Coordinates of C-alpha atoms in Angstrom, one line a residue:
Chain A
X1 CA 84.6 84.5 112.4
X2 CA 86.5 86.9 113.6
X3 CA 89.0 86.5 110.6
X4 CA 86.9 85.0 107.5
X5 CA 87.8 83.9 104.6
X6 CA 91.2 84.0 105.2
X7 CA 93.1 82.8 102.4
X8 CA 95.4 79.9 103.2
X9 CA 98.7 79.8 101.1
X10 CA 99.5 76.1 100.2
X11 CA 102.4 74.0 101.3
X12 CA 105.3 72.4 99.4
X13 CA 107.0 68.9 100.0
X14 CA 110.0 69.9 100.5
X15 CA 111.9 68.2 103.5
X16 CA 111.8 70.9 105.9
X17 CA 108.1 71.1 104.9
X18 CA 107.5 67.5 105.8
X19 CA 109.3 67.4 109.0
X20 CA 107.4 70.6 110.3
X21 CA 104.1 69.1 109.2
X22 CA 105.3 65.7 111.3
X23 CA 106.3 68.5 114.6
X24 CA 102.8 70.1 114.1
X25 CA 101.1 66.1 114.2
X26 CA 102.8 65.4 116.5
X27 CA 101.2 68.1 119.2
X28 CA 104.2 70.5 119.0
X29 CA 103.9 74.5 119.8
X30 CA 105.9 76.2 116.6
X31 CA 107.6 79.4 117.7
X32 CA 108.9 82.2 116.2
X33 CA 112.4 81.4 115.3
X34 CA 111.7 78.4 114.4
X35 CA 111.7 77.1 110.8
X36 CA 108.5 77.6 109.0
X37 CA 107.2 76.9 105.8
X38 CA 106.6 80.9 103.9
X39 CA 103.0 79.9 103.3
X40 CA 102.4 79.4 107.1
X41 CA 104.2 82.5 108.0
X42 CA 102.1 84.2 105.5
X43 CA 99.0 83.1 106.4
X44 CA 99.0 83.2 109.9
X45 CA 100.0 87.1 109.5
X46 CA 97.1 87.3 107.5
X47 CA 95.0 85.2 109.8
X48 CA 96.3 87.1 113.4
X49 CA 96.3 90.3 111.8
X50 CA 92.5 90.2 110.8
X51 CA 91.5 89.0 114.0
X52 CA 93.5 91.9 115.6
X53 CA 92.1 94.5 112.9
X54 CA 88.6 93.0 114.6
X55 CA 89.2 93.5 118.3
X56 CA 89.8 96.8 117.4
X57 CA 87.7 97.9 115.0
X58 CA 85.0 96.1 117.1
X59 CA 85.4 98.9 119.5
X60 CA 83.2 101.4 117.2
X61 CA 79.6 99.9 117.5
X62 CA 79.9 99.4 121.1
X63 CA 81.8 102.4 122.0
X64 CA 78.4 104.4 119.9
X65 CA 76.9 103.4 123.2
X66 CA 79.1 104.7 126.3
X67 CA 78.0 108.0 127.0
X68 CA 74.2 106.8 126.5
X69 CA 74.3 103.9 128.2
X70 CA 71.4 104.1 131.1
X71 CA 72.9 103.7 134.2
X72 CA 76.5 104.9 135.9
X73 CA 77.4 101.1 136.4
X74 CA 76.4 100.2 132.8
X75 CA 78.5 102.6 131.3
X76 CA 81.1 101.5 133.8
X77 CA 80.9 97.6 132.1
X78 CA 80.8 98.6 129.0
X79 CA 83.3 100.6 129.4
X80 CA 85.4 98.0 131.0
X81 CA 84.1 95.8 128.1
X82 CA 85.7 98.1 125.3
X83 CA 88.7 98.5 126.8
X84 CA 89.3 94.7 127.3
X85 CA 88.8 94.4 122.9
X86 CA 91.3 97.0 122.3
X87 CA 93.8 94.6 125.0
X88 CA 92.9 91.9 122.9
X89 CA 93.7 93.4 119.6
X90 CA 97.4 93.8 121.2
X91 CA 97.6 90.7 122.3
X92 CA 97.2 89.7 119.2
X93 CA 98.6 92.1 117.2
X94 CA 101.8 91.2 119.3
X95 CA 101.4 87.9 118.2
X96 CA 101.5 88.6 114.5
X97 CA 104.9 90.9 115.3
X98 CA 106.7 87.9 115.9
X99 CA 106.3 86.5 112.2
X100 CA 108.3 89.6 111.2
X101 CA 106.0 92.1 109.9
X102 CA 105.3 95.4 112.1
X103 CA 101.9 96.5 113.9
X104 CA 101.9 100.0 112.0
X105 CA 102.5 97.9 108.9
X106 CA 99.6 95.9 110.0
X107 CA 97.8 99.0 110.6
X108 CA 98.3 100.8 107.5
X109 CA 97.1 97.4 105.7
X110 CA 93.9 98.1 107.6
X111 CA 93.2 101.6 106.9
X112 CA 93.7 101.3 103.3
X113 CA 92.0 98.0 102.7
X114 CA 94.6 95.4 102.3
X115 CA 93.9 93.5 105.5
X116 CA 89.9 93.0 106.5
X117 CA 87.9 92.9 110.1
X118 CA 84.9 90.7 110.7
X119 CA 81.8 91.7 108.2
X120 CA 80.0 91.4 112.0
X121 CA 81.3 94.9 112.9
X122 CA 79.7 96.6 109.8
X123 CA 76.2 96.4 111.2
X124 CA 74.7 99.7 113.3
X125 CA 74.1 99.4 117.2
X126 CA 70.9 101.0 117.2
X127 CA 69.5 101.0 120.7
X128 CA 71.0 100.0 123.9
X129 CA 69.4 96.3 123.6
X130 CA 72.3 95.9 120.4
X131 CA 74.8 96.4 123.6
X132 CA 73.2 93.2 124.9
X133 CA 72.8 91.4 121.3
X134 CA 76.6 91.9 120.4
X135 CA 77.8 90.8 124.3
X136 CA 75.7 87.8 124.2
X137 CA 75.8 86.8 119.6
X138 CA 79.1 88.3 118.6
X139 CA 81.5 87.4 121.8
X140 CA 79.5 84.0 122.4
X141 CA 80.5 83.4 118.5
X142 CA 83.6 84.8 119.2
X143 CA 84.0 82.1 122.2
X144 CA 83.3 79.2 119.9
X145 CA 86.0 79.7 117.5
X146 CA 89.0 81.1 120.4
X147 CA 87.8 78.3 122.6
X148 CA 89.3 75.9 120.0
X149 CA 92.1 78.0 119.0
X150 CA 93.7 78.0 122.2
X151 CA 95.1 74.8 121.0
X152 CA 96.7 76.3 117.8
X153 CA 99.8 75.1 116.3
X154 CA 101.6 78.5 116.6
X155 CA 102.8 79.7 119.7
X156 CA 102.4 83.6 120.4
X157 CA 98.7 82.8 118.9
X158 CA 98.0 80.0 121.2
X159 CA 99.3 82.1 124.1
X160 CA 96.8 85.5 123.1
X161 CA 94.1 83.1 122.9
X162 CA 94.3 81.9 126.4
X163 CA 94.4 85.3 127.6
X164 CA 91.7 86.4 125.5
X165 CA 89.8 83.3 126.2
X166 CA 90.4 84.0 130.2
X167 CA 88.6 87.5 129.7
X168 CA 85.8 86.6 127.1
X169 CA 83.4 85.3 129.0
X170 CA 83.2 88.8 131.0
X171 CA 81.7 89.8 128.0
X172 CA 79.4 87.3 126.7
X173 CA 77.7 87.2 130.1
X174 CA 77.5 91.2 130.7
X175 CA 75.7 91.0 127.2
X176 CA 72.7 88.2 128.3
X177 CA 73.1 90.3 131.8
X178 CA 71.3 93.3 129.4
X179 CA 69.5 91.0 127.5
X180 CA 68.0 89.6 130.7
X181 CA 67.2 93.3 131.8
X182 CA 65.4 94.1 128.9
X183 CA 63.3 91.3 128.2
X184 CA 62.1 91.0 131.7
X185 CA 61.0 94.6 131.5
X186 CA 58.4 96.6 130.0
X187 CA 56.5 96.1 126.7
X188 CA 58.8 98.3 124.7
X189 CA 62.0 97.2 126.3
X190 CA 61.0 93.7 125.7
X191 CA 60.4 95.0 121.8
X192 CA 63.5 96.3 121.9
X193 CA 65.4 93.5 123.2
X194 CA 63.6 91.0 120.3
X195 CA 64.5 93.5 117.2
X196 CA 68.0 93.5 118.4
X197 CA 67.9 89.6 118.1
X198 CA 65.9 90.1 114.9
X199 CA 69.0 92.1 113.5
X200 CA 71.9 90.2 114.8
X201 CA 71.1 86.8 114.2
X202 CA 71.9 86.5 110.4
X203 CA 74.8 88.4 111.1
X204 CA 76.3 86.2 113.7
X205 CA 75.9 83.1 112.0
X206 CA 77.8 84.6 108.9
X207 CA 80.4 85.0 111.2
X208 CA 81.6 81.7 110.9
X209 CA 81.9 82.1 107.1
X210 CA 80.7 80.8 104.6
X211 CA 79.4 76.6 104.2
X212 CA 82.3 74.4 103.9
X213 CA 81.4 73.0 100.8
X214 CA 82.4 76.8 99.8
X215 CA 85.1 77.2 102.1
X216 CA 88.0 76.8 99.8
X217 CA 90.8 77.6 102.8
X218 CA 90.0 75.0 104.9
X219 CA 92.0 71.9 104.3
X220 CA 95.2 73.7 104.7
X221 CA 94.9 75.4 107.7
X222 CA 93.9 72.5 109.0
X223 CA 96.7 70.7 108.1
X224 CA 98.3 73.5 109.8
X225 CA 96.5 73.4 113.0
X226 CA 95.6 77.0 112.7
X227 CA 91.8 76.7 112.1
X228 CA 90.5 74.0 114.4
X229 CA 87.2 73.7 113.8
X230 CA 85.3 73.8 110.1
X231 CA 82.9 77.2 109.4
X232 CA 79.8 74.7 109.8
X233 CA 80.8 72.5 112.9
X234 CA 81.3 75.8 114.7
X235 CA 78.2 77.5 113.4
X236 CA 76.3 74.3 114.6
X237 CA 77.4 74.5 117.5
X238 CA 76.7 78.5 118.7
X239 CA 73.1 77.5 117.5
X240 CA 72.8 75.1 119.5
X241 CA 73.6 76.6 122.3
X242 CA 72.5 79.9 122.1
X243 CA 68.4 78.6 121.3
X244 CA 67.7 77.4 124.4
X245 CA 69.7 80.7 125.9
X246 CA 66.9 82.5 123.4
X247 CA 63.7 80.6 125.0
X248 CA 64.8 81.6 128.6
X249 CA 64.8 84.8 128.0
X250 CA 61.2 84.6 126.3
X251 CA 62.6 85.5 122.8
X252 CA 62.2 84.4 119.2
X253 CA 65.1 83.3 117.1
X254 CA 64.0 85.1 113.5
X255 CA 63.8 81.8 111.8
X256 CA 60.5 80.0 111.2
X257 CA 62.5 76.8 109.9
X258 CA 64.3 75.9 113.4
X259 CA 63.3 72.8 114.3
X260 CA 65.2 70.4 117.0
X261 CA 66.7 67.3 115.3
X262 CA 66.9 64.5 117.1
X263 CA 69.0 62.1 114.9
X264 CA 71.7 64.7 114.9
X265 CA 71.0 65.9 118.4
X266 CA 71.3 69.5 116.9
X267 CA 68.9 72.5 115.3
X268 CA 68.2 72.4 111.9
X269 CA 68.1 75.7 111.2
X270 CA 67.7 78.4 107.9
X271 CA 71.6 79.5 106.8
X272 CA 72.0 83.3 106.7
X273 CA 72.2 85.4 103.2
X274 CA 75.4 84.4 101.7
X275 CA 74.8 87.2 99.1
X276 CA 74.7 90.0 101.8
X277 CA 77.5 88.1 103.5
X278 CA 79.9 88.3 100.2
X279 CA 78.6 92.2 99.5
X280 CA 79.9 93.3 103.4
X281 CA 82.9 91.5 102.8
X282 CA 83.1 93.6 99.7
X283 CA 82.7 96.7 101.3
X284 CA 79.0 97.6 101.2
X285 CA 77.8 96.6 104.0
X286 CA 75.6 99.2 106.1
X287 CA 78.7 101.1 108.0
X288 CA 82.1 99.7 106.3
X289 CA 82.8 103.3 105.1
X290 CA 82.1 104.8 108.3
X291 CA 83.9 102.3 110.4
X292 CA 87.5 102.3 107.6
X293 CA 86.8 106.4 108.1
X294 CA 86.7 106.4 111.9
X295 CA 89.6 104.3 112.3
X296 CA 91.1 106.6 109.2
X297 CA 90.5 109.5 111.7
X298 CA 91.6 108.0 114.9
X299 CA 94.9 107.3 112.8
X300 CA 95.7 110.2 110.7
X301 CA 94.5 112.8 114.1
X302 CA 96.7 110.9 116.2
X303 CA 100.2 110.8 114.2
X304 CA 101.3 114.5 116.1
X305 CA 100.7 112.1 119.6
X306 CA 102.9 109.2 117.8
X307 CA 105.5 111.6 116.1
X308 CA 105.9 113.9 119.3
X309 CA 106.4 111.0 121.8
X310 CA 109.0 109.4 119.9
X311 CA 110.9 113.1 119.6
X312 CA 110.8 113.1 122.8
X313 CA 111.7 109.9 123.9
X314 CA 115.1 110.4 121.0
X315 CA 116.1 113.7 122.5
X316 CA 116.0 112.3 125.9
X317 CA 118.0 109.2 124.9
X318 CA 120.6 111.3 122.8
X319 CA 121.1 113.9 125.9
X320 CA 121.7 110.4 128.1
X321 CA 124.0 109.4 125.4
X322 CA 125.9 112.6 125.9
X323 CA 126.1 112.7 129.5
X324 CA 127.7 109.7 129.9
Chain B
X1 CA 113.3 94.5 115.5
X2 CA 116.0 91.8 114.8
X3 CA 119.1 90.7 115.0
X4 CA 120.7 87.4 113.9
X5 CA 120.2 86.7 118.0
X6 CA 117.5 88.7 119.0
X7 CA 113.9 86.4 120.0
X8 CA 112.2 87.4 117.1
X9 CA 113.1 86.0 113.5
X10 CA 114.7 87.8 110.6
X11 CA 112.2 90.2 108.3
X12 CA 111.1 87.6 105.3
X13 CA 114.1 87.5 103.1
X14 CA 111.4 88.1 100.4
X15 CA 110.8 91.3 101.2
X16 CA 113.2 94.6 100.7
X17 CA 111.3 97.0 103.0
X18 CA 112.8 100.8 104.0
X19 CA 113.6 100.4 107.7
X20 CA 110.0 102.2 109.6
X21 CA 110.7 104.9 112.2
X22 CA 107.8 103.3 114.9
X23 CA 107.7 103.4 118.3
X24 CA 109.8 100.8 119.6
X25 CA 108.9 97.3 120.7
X26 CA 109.2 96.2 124.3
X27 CA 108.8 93.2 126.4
X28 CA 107.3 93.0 129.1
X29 CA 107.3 90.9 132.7
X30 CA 105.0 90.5 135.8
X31 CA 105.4 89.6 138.9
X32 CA 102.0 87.7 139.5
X33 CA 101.9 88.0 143.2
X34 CA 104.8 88.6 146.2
X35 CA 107.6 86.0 146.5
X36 CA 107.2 84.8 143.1
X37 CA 109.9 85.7 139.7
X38 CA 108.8 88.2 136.9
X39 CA 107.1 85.9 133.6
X40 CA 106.8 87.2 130.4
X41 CA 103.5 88.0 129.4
X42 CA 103.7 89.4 125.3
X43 CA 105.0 92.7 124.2
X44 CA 103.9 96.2 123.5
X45 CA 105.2 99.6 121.7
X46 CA 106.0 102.5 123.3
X47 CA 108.1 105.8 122.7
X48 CA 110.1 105.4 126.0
X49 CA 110.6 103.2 129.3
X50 CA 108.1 105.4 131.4
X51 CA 105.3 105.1 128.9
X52 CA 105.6 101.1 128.5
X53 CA 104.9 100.8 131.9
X54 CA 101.9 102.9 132.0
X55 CA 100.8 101.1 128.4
X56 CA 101.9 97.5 130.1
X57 CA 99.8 98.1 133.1
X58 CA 96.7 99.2 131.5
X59 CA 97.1 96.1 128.9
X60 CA 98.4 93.0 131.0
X61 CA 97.4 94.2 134.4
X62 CA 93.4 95.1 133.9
X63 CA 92.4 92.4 136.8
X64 CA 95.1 93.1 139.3
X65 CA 97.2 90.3 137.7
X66 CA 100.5 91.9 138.8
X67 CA 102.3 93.3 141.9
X68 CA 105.5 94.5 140.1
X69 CA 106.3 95.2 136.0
X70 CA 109.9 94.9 134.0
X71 CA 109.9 96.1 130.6
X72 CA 112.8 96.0 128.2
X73 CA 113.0 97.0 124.6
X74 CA 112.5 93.8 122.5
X75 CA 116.5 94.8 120.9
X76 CA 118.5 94.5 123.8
X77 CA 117.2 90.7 124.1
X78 CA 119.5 88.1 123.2
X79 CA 118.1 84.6 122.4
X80 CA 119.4 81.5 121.5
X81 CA 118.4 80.1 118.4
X82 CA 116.9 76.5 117.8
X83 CA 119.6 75.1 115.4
X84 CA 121.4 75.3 119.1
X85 CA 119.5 73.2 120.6
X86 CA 121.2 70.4 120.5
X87 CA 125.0 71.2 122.0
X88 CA 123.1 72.9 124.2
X89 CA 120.8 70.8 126.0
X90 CA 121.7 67.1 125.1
X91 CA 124.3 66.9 127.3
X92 CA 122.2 67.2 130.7
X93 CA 120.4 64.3 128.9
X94 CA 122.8 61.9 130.3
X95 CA 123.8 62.8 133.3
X96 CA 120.4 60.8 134.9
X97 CA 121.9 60.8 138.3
X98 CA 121.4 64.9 139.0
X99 CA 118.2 63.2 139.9
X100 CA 117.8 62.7 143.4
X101 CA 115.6 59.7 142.1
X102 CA 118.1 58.1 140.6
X103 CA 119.8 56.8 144.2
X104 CA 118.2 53.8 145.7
X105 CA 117.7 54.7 149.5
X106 CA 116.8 51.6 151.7
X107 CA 113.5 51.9 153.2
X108 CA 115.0 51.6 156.8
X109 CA 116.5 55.0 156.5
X110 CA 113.4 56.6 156.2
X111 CA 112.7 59.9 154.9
X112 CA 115.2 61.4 152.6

C-alpha cells in the first residue's frame, strides 16, 4: 500500500503496555501525549512517514503530465489532482510530527534512503492514458486501505485519513473520467487506454504487499489497530471491484487466469511478480533513481528559499523584539 | 517543539538529537462558515505569521472549507496533560443536577 512492508516493532508486557492494549480494545483514540508503548511510537512514525514520503513523491509521475495534458480543463484537474497529494502528504506528515520527530527529519530520511514511498510510484507514466490508469488503480487502491484506516487507533492519523478520505474520491473518479474518454474513442486511443491497464495492473496489486503468509508485520499492527485490514483481504477486495469497472469500459484485465468464484463470491485471480515487487522495493525498479534524484533536486535547489525565509522572518522578530 | 506543557509530547528520551534550525511549526484554525467558532484543523511550517496563512489556505482551505483562518506557532500552546485528567474533570462528574434533566417538571406545566 501506500506504506509496505512496514516493519512493526513488537510490544512488551509491561503494565502500562497492557492497559494501553485494553484502551486500544476497547475502541479508544490514543493521542499524542498520551502514554504509548516505544514500539508503537516507532512504528507508526515509520508507518505515517512512508505514507507521507508517498503523497509526495507520488506527485512526480503525474505531474510528467501537466503541461501535455490535451485539453485546458484536463490540465486544470490534474492539476487540482496534484496539488490535493502534496496536501495530503502534510496532513500526514503533520500527523507523524506529533510522535516527536520533525518533517525535515522525516525528509532527509527520504532523500537519503532511510524512510521508503510506495514501489507503485517507481513505474513511468508513459502516455496520457497512465493519467487515467493511476487515478482510477493507484488512488482506488489507495481508497481501500485509507477507507479502513480512518478507524485507526492513533489519533492525528485517524484524523488525516478522514480528510484525505473526504478528497480521494476526486481522484479515483477524474482517473475512470479519462479512462472512459479514451476507451470510448478511436482505435489508437482505445490501444492506449488497454496498455496503460496492461502496465499498471501487476503494479497496483503489489501495492498491497506482499501474501500474508509472508507478511511478517502483520499481527502486531493489528494488535495495534494501525493496519486494519490484512495485504490479501484488501487486495481481494480492489479486484473485485475494479473487474467489473474494467468490463464497462470494454477493457481486458492482463490476466488469463481470472475467473469469478462463486463459493467465495470473489475473483480468483493470478498474484503479481513478488520478485519484481522485492527488486523495486530494493531500489531498482524502472525510475527509483530518478524519482530519489528529483526529490534530491527539489530539496537541495530549494534550501536558499527555506534558509532566506527564515532570516527573514528572525530579523523581523528581533527588530519587534527591540522596539518594544 | 515542546515543552513539559506544550500539546505535543517530549522528543523520545532515547534520542540525544542537536536542536534543528527549521521553520517553525504552527497551528492552525478555521472558521467553517459565518456564526460559527474557529476548529482546529492540523498544523503546518512556516517562516512567519503571514506565510502560514497563505500556506494554511492553500492546504486546509482547497474546497472553500473556510471563511476566516487563526494560526499560532505550535510553542506558545499550553496544554494540559492527561495524568491531569482526573482532578480535573471528575469533579463535574457528580454534580448530576447542572443537568436541566435532572429536575422532574410536572406535565401540567407544560413546556420548560
Amino acid at each position: 500500500m501506500y506504506a509496505q512492508m512496514v516493519k512493526s516493532e513488537t510490544a512488551d508486557d509491561s503494565a502500562e503496555a497492557v492497559a494501553f492494549q485494553a484502551r486500544i480494545d476497547a475502541g479508544e483514540k490514543i493521542e499524542p501525549k498520551d502514554w504509548m508503548p516505544a514500539g508503537y511510537r516507532k512504528t507508526l512514525i515509520r508507518q505515517i512517514g512512508q505514507h507521507a514520503h508517498s503523497e509526495i513523491v507520488g506527485q512526480l509521475p503525474e505531474g510528467n503530465w501537466i503541461t501535455r495534458a490535451p485539453t485546458l480543463e484536463r490540465k486544470a484537474i490534474l492539476l487540482a489532482k496534484v496539488q490535493d497529494e502534496a496536501g495530503h502528504g502534510l496532513y500526514l506528515y503533520c500527523a507523524a510530527e506529533t510522535l516527536g520527530v520533525t518533517r525535515d527529519e522525516m525528509t532527509e530520511m527520504l532523500l537519503d534512503g532511510r524512510m521508503k514511498y510506495s514501489s507503485i510510484f517507481n513505474y513511468p507514466t508513459l502516455t496520457w492514458a497512465d493519467m487515467g490508469a493511476v487515478g482510477w488503480l493507484v488512488d482506488g487502491a489507495a481508497i481501500m486501505n485509507q477507507v479502513p484506516l480512518q478507524r485507526t487507533s492513533f489519533g492525528p492519523y485517524s484524523r488525516a485519513m478522514i480528510r484525505v478520505c473526504k478528497e480521494e474520491s476526486f481522484h479515483q473518479r477524474q482517473g475512470y473520467d479519462i479512462m472512459m474518454k479514451m476507451a470510448q474513442g478511436t482505435p489508437e486511443q482505445k490501444a492506449m487506454a488497454q496498455n496503460a491497464l496492461n502496465r499498471f495492473w501487476y503494479p497496483s496489486l503489489m501495492m498491497f504487499g506482499p501474501s500474508d503468509k509472508d507478511s511478517v508485520h502483520s499481527a502486531q499492527s493489528m494488535a495495534w489497530k494501525i493496519k486494519m485490514n490484512t495485504n490479501d483481504e484488501l487486495r481481494q477486495k480492489f479486484v473485485d471491484q475494479t473487474v467489473p469497472q474494467a468490463e464497462y469500459l470494454g477493457l481486458t484485465v492482463p490476466d488469463e487466469t481470472l475467473t469469478w468464484n462463486e463459493e467465495k463470491g470473489g475473483y480468483d485471480f493470478a498474484e503479481p511478480d513478488w520478485d519484481e515487487f522485492f527488486e523495486v522495493i530494493k531500489g531498482n525498479g524502472p525510475c527509483n533513481t530518478e524519482r530519489l534524484a528529483a526529490r534530491n533536486k527539489a530539496w537541495d535547489e530549494g534550501k536558499w528559499v527555506r534558509d532566506g525565509l527564515l532570516a527573514h522572518a528572525e530579523k523581523r522578530n528581533a527588530r519587534k523584539v527591540a522596539a518594544e | 517543539m515542546s515543552s513539559p506543557n506544550s500539546a505535543y509530547p517530549d522528543i523520545p528520551e532515547t534520542e540525544t538529537k542537536p536542536k534543528r534550525h527549521e521553520w517553525p511549526l504552527w497551528e492552525v484554525f478555521i472558521r467553517g462558515q459565518h456564526g460559527m467558532s474557529h476548529r482546529h484543523v492540523g498544523s503546518l511550517h512556516a517562516p512567519d505569521e503571514e506565510m502560514a496563512i497563505k500556506n494554511a489556505r492553500d492546504v486546509y482551505t482547497r474546497r472553500n472549507e473556510g471563511v476566516s483562518i487563526w494560526v499560532v506557532e505550535a510553542r506558545h500552546i499550553a496544554a494540559s496533560s492527561p495524568s491531569e485528567k482526573g482532578p480535573l474533570y471528575e469533579p463535574s462528574e457528580s454534580k448530576v443536577y447542572r443537568h436541566p434533566t435532572f429536575f422532574n417538571i410536572p406535565e401540567e406545566v407544560g413546556a420548560m
